[in-house]
Amino acid sequence: MFDTRPDREAEVALVGRSNVGKSTLMREITGHSFDTGGKPGVTREPNHFDWAAEDFVVTDLPGFGFMSGVDEDRRERIKTDIVRYLEEYADNVLVGILVVDGKSVIDIIDRHSGPDEIPYDVEMFHFLRDLGIPTVVAVNKMDKVDDRDERLNELCDRLGLLPPWKQWQETIAPITAKKGRIGPLNEAVREHLHEHNRDDLFKFF
C-alpha cells in the first residue's frame, strides 16, 4: 500500500479518474504546483501537502480507470491501493473530494453501467460514503458545459441523489479549477469541516 503519508491527524483526500483535473485542483487548494504531466495517470503515487504548523494534510490520490500506457493489472493494483488507503485512514479523512469531468462524466457513467458493471465514479462515491467519509463531488471543467443545471441534475440521478442538484450543494460542487473558480467546493468542504468542529481549517478553503 502507499506508505508516503505524513504523520498528520486530519486529512482531506482527492480521488477521481485520470485526467479530470485533480492535480490542477490540488494546486488551487494548496497554492503549490505538482507535476501534473500532460498525459493521464502521471500521478501514480499520492501527492501529499501539509503545513508545518498544522496537523492537517491534503492528499491527491492517483487517478483510477484508463491510463495510457498502463496495463490493466497495474490499473487494478492502483485502484486496490486507493481503496486500502481510504479504508486505513477513513477516520482521519474529514472530507473526500471526488473529482469528475463535468463534460464527460454522464457519458462515461452510462457507458460503464450494466447488469455486471458499476462505473468507477458511482462506485467510489458510495464507497466513500459507506466508510463514513463526508463526500463532495467536484464537477470540474464546467466552463465547457452549456446545459449546466440539466447536466448536474443528471449526475445526481446517476449517483442516487434526488434531483434537483441545488438541494445537494454540500455534495455537488460545480467548479472550473483551471480558472480558479472553486468557490462552491470551498463552501461545501467548509460545511463538512464545521460539522467536525474544525473551523480552524477554513483558512485552507
PDB file of C-alpha atoms in Angstrom:
ATOM      1  CA  MET A   1       0.000   0.000   0.000  1.00  0.00           C
ATOM      2  CA  PHE A   2       1.006   3.644  -0.340  1.00  0.00           C
ATOM      3  CA  ASP A   3       3.240   4.496   2.612  1.00  0.00           C
ATOM      4  CA  THR A   4       4.085   8.101   1.870  1.00  0.00           C
ATOM      5  CA  ARG A   5       1.536   9.753   4.168  1.00  0.00           C
ATOM      6  CA  PRO A   6       2.988  12.332   6.568  1.00  0.00           C
ATOM      7  CA  ASP A   7       2.139  11.915  10.228  1.00  0.00           C
ATOM      8  CA  ARG A   8      -0.875  14.199  10.336  1.00  0.00           C
ATOM      9  CA  GLU A   9      -4.204  13.675  12.031  1.00  0.00           C
ATOM     10  CA  ALA A  10      -6.776  15.443   9.825  1.00  0.00           C
ATOM     11  CA  GLU A  11      -6.950  14.934   6.079  1.00  0.00           C
ATOM     12  CA  VAL A  12      -8.860  15.996   3.000  1.00  0.00           C
ATOM     13  CA  ALA A  13      -8.452  13.486   0.153  1.00  0.00           C
ATOM     14  CA  LEU A  14      -8.991  13.981  -3.586  1.00  0.00           C
ATOM     15  CA  VAL A  15      -9.969  10.960  -5.652  1.00  0.00           C
ATOM     16  CA  GLY A  16     -11.088  10.546  -9.241  1.00  0.00           C
ATOM     17  CA  ARG A  17     -10.349   9.211 -12.676  1.00  0.00           C
ATOM     18  CA  SER A  18      -7.191  10.148 -14.502  1.00  0.00           C
ATOM     19  CA  ASN A  19      -7.295  13.442 -16.355  1.00  0.00           C
ATOM     20  CA  VAL A  20     -10.253  15.079 -14.613  1.00  0.00           C
ATOM     21  CA  GLY A  21      -8.135  17.917 -13.193  1.00  0.00           C
ATOM     22  CA  LYS A  22      -7.284  16.616  -9.711  1.00  0.00           C
ATOM     23  CA  SER A  23      -3.739  17.970  -9.760  1.00  0.00           C
ATOM     24  CA  THR A  24      -4.936  21.367 -11.008  1.00  0.00           C
ATOM     25  CA  LEU A  25      -7.458  21.442  -8.178  1.00  0.00           C
ATOM     26  CA  MET A  26      -4.755  20.393  -5.711  1.00  0.00           C
ATOM     27  CA  ARG A  27      -2.697  23.366  -6.900  1.00  0.00           C
ATOM     28  CA  GLU A  28      -5.664  25.710  -6.406  1.00  0.00           C
ATOM     29  CA  ILE A  29      -6.245  24.446  -2.858  1.00  0.00           C
ATOM     30  CA  THR A  30      -2.614  24.379  -1.715  1.00  0.00           C
ATOM     31  CA  GLY A  31      -1.070  27.119  -3.839  1.00  0.00           C
ATOM     32  CA  HIS A  32       1.661  24.602  -4.642  1.00  0.00           C
ATOM     33  CA  SER A  33       2.493  23.130  -8.048  1.00  0.00           C
ATOM     34  CA  PHE A  34       2.747  19.406  -8.562  1.00  0.00           C
ATOM     35  CA  ASP A  35       3.901  17.683 -11.706  1.00  0.00           C
ATOM     36  CA  THR A  36       0.567  17.458 -13.474  1.00  0.00           C
ATOM     37  CA  GLY A  37       2.044  15.996 -16.656  1.00  0.00           C
ATOM     38  CA  GLY A  38       0.218  16.132 -19.957  1.00  0.00           C
ATOM     39  CA  LYS A  39      -0.811  12.516 -20.071  1.00  0.00           C
ATOM     40  CA  PRO A  40      -3.318  10.626 -17.946  1.00  0.00           C
ATOM     41  CA  GLY A  41      -2.196   8.765 -14.896  1.00  0.00           C
ATOM     42  CA  VAL A  42       1.031  10.640 -14.340  1.00  0.00           C
ATOM     43  CA  THR A  43       0.217  10.667 -10.623  1.00  0.00           C
ATOM     44  CA  ARG A  44       0.981   7.053  -9.658  1.00  0.00           C
ATOM     45  CA  GLU A  45       1.728   7.740  -6.005  1.00  0.00           C
ATOM     46  CA  PRO A  46      -0.273  10.037  -3.753  1.00  0.00           C
ATOM     47  CA  ASN A  47       0.752  13.686  -3.615  1.00  0.00           C
ATOM     48  CA  HIS A  48       0.554  14.893  -0.008  1.00  0.00           C
ATOM     49  CA  PHE A  49       0.761  18.519   1.003  1.00  0.00           C
ATOM     50  CA  ASP A  50       0.980  19.580   4.603  1.00  0.00           C
ATOM     51  CA  TRP A  51       1.773  22.726   6.546  1.00  0.00           C
ATOM     52  CA  ALA A  52       4.433  22.822   9.238  1.00  0.00           C
ATOM     53  CA  ALA A  53       2.228  24.366  11.900  1.00  0.00           C
ATOM     54  CA  GLU A  54      -0.947  22.406  11.205  1.00  0.00           C
ATOM     55  CA  ASP A  55      -1.951  18.845  11.991  1.00  0.00           C
ATOM     56  CA  PHE A  56      -3.536  18.607   8.556  1.00  0.00           C
ATOM     57  CA  VAL A  57      -2.746  17.135   5.141  1.00  0.00           C
ATOM     58  CA  VAL A  58      -4.354  17.382   1.694  1.00  0.00           C
ATOM     59  CA  THR A  59      -3.829  14.262  -0.400  1.00  0.00           C
ATOM     60  CA  ASP A  60      -4.257  13.835  -4.148  1.00  0.00           C
ATOM     61  CA  LEU A  61      -4.632  10.082  -4.691  1.00  0.00           C
ATOM     62  CA  PRO A  62      -3.584   8.575  -8.038  1.00  0.00           C
ATOM     63  CA  GLY A  63      -6.124   8.569 -10.834  1.00  0.00           C
ATOM     64  CA  PHE A  64      -8.079   5.380 -11.370  1.00  0.00           C
ATOM     65  CA  GLY A  65      -9.530   3.984 -14.568  1.00  0.00           C
ATOM     66  CA  PHE A  66      -7.972   4.198 -18.004  1.00  0.00           C
ATOM     67  CA  MET A  67      -4.376   5.404 -18.226  1.00  0.00           C
ATOM     68  CA  SER A  68      -2.492   5.348 -21.487  1.00  0.00           C
ATOM     69  CA  GLY A  69       0.465   3.007 -21.374  1.00  0.00           C
ATOM     70  CA  VAL A  70      -0.635   1.329 -18.137  1.00  0.00           C
ATOM     71  CA  ASP A  71      -1.757  -2.274 -18.312  1.00  0.00           C
ATOM     72  CA  GLU A  72      -4.895  -3.496 -16.617  1.00  0.00           C
ATOM     73  CA  ASP A  73      -3.105  -5.345 -13.817  1.00  0.00           C
ATOM     74  CA  ARG A  74      -1.334  -2.198 -12.770  1.00  0.00           C
ATOM     75  CA  ARG A  75      -4.556  -0.190 -13.016  1.00  0.00           C
ATOM     76  CA  GLU A  76      -6.290  -2.687 -10.742  1.00  0.00           C
ATOM     77  CA  ARG A  77      -3.365  -2.537  -8.286  1.00  0.00           C
ATOM     78  CA  ILE A  78      -3.578   1.245  -8.145  1.00  0.00           C
ATOM     79  CA  LYS A  79      -7.331   1.039  -7.536  1.00  0.00           C
ATOM     80  CA  THR A  80      -6.795  -1.553  -4.786  1.00  0.00           C
ATOM     81  CA  ASP A  81      -4.179   0.685  -3.167  1.00  0.00           C
ATOM     82  CA  ILE A  82      -6.568   3.653  -3.252  1.00  0.00           C
ATOM     83  CA  VAL A  83      -9.304   1.565  -1.627  1.00  0.00           C
ATOM     84  CA  ARG A  84      -6.927   0.293   1.067  1.00  0.00           C
ATOM     85  CA  TYR A  85      -5.614   3.772   1.765  1.00  0.00           C
ATOM     86  CA  LEU A  86      -9.125   5.153   2.234  1.00  0.00           C
ATOM     87  CA  GLU A  87     -10.108   2.239   4.470  1.00  0.00           C
ATOM     88  CA  GLU A  88      -6.973   2.687   6.553  1.00  0.00           C
ATOM     89  CA  TYR A  89      -7.409   6.436   7.066  1.00  0.00           C
ATOM     90  CA  ALA A  90     -11.223   6.691   6.946  1.00  0.00           C
ATOM     91  CA  ASP A  91     -11.317   8.094  10.489  1.00  0.00           C
ATOM     92  CA  ASN A  92      -8.802  10.811   9.569  1.00  0.00           C
ATOM     93  CA  VAL A  93     -10.375  11.902   6.292  1.00  0.00           C
ATOM     94  CA  LEU A  94     -12.729  14.756   7.197  1.00  0.00           C
ATOM     95  CA  VAL A  95     -13.847  15.225   3.585  1.00  0.00           C
ATOM     96  CA  GLY A  96     -13.422  13.113   0.458  1.00  0.00           C
ATOM     97  CA  ILE A  97     -13.492  15.107  -2.775  1.00  0.00           C
ATOM     98  CA  LEU A  98     -14.470  13.012  -5.786  1.00  0.00           C
ATOM     99  CA  VAL A  99     -13.359  14.966  -8.860  1.00  0.00           C
ATOM    100  CA  VAL A 100     -15.215  14.351 -12.134  1.00  0.00           C
ATOM    101  CA  ASP A 101     -15.106  15.968 -15.576  1.00  0.00           C
ATOM    102  CA  GLY A 102     -18.429  17.777 -15.970  1.00  0.00           C
ATOM    103  CA  LYS A 103     -18.334  17.493 -19.741  1.00  0.00           C
ATOM    104  CA  SER A 104     -17.851  13.721 -19.990  1.00  0.00           C
ATOM    105  CA  VAL A 105     -18.952  12.230 -16.664  1.00  0.00           C
ATOM    106  CA  ILE A 106     -22.519  11.314 -17.696  1.00  0.00           C
ATOM    107  CA  ASP A 107     -21.333   9.603 -20.911  1.00  0.00           C
ATOM    108  CA  ILE A 108     -18.654   7.693 -19.012  1.00  0.00           C
ATOM    109  CA  ILE A 109     -21.057   6.578 -16.284  1.00  0.00           C
ATOM    110  CA  ASP A 110     -23.660   5.482 -18.837  1.00  0.00           C
ATOM    111  CA  ARG A 111     -21.094   3.654 -20.945  1.00  0.00           C
ATOM    112  CA  HIS A 112     -19.965   1.611 -17.950  1.00  0.00           C
ATOM    113  CA  SER A 113     -23.396   0.946 -16.438  1.00  0.00           C
ATOM    114  CA  GLY A 114     -24.755  -2.533 -16.912  1.00  0.00           C
ATOM    115  CA  PRO A 115     -26.000  -5.596 -15.066  1.00  0.00           C
ATOM    116  CA  ASP A 116     -22.450  -6.666 -14.177  1.00  0.00           C
ATOM    117  CA  GLU A 117     -20.711  -3.326 -14.056  1.00  0.00           C
ATOM    118  CA  ILE A 118     -20.743  -0.332 -11.736  1.00  0.00           C
ATOM    119  CA  PRO A 119     -18.954   2.754 -13.109  1.00  0.00           C
ATOM    120  CA  TYR A 120     -15.879   3.723 -11.072  1.00  0.00           C
ATOM    121  CA  ASP A 121     -17.229   7.173 -10.220  1.00  0.00           C
ATOM    122  CA  VAL A 122     -20.504   5.841  -8.846  1.00  0.00           C
ATOM    123  CA  GLU A 123     -18.715   3.040  -7.002  1.00  0.00           C
ATOM    124  CA  MET A 124     -16.206   5.455  -5.452  1.00  0.00           C
ATOM    125  CA  PHE A 125     -18.947   7.874  -4.380  1.00  0.00           C
ATOM    126  CA  HIS A 126     -20.798   5.138  -2.490  1.00  0.00           C
ATOM    127  CA  PHE A 127     -17.575   3.603  -1.178  1.00  0.00           C
ATOM    128  CA  LEU A 128     -16.516   6.893   0.427  1.00  0.00           C
ATOM    129  CA  ARG A 129     -19.941   7.365   1.969  1.00  0.00           C
ATOM    130  CA  ASP A 130     -20.040   3.769   3.212  1.00  0.00           C
ATOM    131  CA  LEU A 131     -16.753   4.453   5.001  1.00  0.00           C
ATOM    132  CA  GLY A 132     -18.481   7.360   6.750  1.00  0.00           C
ATOM    133  CA  ILE A 133     -16.393   9.940   4.863  1.00  0.00           C
ATOM    134  CA  PRO A 134     -18.400  13.089   4.025  1.00  0.00           C
ATOM    135  CA  THR A 135     -18.141  13.287   0.246  1.00  0.00           C
ATOM    136  CA  VAL A 136     -18.219  16.243  -2.123  1.00  0.00           C
ATOM    137  CA  VAL A 137     -18.337  15.686  -5.878  1.00  0.00           C
ATOM    138  CA  ALA A 138     -16.260  18.423  -7.508  1.00  0.00           C
ATOM    139  CA  VAL A 139     -17.730  18.670 -11.005  1.00  0.00           C
ATOM    140  CA  ASN A 140     -14.802  20.194 -12.856  1.00  0.00           C
ATOM    141  CA  LYS A 141     -14.435  21.873 -16.273  1.00  0.00           C
ATOM    142  CA  MET A 142     -17.913  23.392 -16.004  1.00  0.00           C
ATOM    143  CA  ASP A 143     -16.800  26.236 -18.286  1.00  0.00           C
ATOM    144  CA  LYS A 144     -17.145  23.693 -21.120  1.00  0.00           C
ATOM    145  CA  VAL A 145     -20.707  22.691 -20.193  1.00  0.00           C
ATOM    146  CA  ASP A 146     -23.678  24.509 -21.774  1.00  0.00           C
ATOM    147  CA  ASP A 147     -26.679  22.836 -20.119  1.00  0.00           C
ATOM    148  CA  ARG A 148     -25.318  23.231 -16.616  1.00  0.00           C
ATOM    149  CA  ASP A 149     -28.414  22.531 -14.485  1.00  0.00           C
ATOM    150  CA  GLU A 150     -29.528  19.645 -16.672  1.00  0.00           C
ATOM    151  CA  ARG A 151     -26.070  18.075 -16.524  1.00  0.00           C
ATOM    152  CA  LEU A 152     -25.827  18.411 -12.743  1.00  0.00           C
ATOM    153  CA  ASN A 153     -29.341  17.006 -12.296  1.00  0.00           C
ATOM    154  CA  GLU A 154     -28.382  14.013 -14.440  1.00  0.00           C
ATOM    155  CA  LEU A 155     -25.293  13.475 -12.309  1.00  0.00           C
ATOM    156  CA  CYS A 156     -27.413  13.490  -9.137  1.00  0.00           C
ATOM    157  CA  ASP A 157     -29.697  10.935 -10.720  1.00  0.00           C
ATOM    158  CA  ARG A 158     -26.737   8.640 -11.581  1.00  0.00           C
ATOM    159  CA  LEU A 159     -25.368   8.928  -8.037  1.00  0.00           C
ATOM    160  CA  GLY A 160     -28.715   8.083  -6.450  1.00  0.00           C
ATOM    161  CA  LEU A 161     -29.393  11.639  -5.220  1.00  0.00           C
ATOM    162  CA  LEU A 162     -32.846  13.007  -5.966  1.00  0.00           C
ATOM    163  CA  PRO A 163     -32.615  15.999  -8.335  1.00  0.00           C
ATOM    164  CA  PRO A 164     -32.613  18.997  -8.452  1.00  0.00           C
ATOM    165  CA  TRP A 165     -28.905  19.297  -7.724  1.00  0.00           C
ATOM    166  CA  LYS A 166     -29.355  22.630  -5.959  1.00  0.00           C
ATOM    167  CA  GLN A 167     -30.654  20.833  -2.875  1.00  0.00           C
ATOM    168  CA  TRP A 168     -27.320  18.978  -2.645  1.00  0.00           C
ATOM    169  CA  GLN A 169     -24.907  21.906  -2.506  1.00  0.00           C
ATOM    170  CA  GLU A 170     -22.921  20.299   0.301  1.00  0.00           C
ATOM    171  CA  THR A 171     -22.421  17.287  -2.032  1.00  0.00           C
ATOM    172  CA  ILE A 172     -22.364  18.597  -5.623  1.00  0.00           C
ATOM    173  CA  ALA A 173     -19.919  21.437  -6.346  1.00  0.00           C
ATOM    174  CA  PRO A 174     -19.615  22.787  -9.917  1.00  0.00           C
ATOM    175  CA  ILE A 175     -16.121  24.223 -10.446  1.00  0.00           C
ATOM    176  CA  THR A 176     -13.535  25.210 -13.057  1.00  0.00           C
ATOM    177  CA  ALA A 177     -10.218  24.572 -11.332  1.00  0.00           C
ATOM    178  CA  LYS A 178      -8.048  25.821 -14.185  1.00  0.00           C
ATOM    179  CA  LYS A 179      -9.626  29.280 -13.911  1.00  0.00           C
ATOM    180  CA  GLY A 180      -9.551  29.264 -10.120  1.00  0.00           C
ATOM    181  CA  ARG A 181     -13.329  29.080  -9.838  1.00  0.00           C
ATOM    182  CA  ILE A 182     -13.716  26.687  -6.924  1.00  0.00           C
ATOM    183  CA  GLY A 183     -15.989  28.690  -4.589  1.00  0.00           C
ATOM    184  CA  PRO A 184     -18.813  26.099  -4.451  1.00  0.00           C
ATOM    185  CA  LEU A 185     -16.295  23.398  -3.488  1.00  0.00           C
ATOM    186  CA  ASN A 186     -14.768  25.524  -0.739  1.00  0.00           C
ATOM    187  CA  GLU A 187     -18.224  26.201   0.682  1.00  0.00           C
ATOM    188  CA  ALA A 188     -19.176  22.517   0.629  1.00  0.00           C
ATOM    189  CA  VAL A 189     -15.886  21.479   2.258  1.00  0.00           C
ATOM    190  CA  ARG A 190     -16.360  24.127   4.964  1.00  0.00           C
ATOM    191  CA  GLU A 191     -19.827  22.770   5.740  1.00  0.00           C
ATOM    192  CA  HIS A 192     -18.300  19.368   6.476  1.00  0.00           C
ATOM    193  CA  LEU A 193     -15.335  20.788   8.396  1.00  0.00           C
ATOM    194  CA  HIS A 194     -17.781  22.752  10.531  1.00  0.00           C
ATOM    195  CA  GLU A 195     -19.682  19.546  11.318  1.00  0.00           C
ATOM    196  CA  HIS A 196     -16.355  18.116  12.536  1.00  0.00           C
ATOM    197  CA  ASN A 197     -15.808  21.242  14.701  1.00  0.00           C
ATOM    198  CA  ARG A 198     -12.787  22.097  12.543  1.00  0.00           C
ATOM    199  CA  ASP A 199     -13.491  25.731  11.640  1.00  0.00           C
ATOM    200  CA  ASP A 200      -9.748  26.238  12.244  1.00  0.00           C
ATOM    201  CA  LEU A 201      -9.154  24.607   8.844  1.00  0.00           C
ATOM    202  CA  PHE A 202     -11.387  27.081   6.957  1.00  0.00           C
ATOM    203  CA  LYS A 203      -8.329  29.148   6.064  1.00  0.00           C
ATOM    204  CA  PHE A 204      -7.253  26.433   3.620  1.00  0.00           C
ATOM    205  CA  PHE A 205     -10.561  26.547   1.735  1.00  0.00           C
TER     206      PHE A 205
END
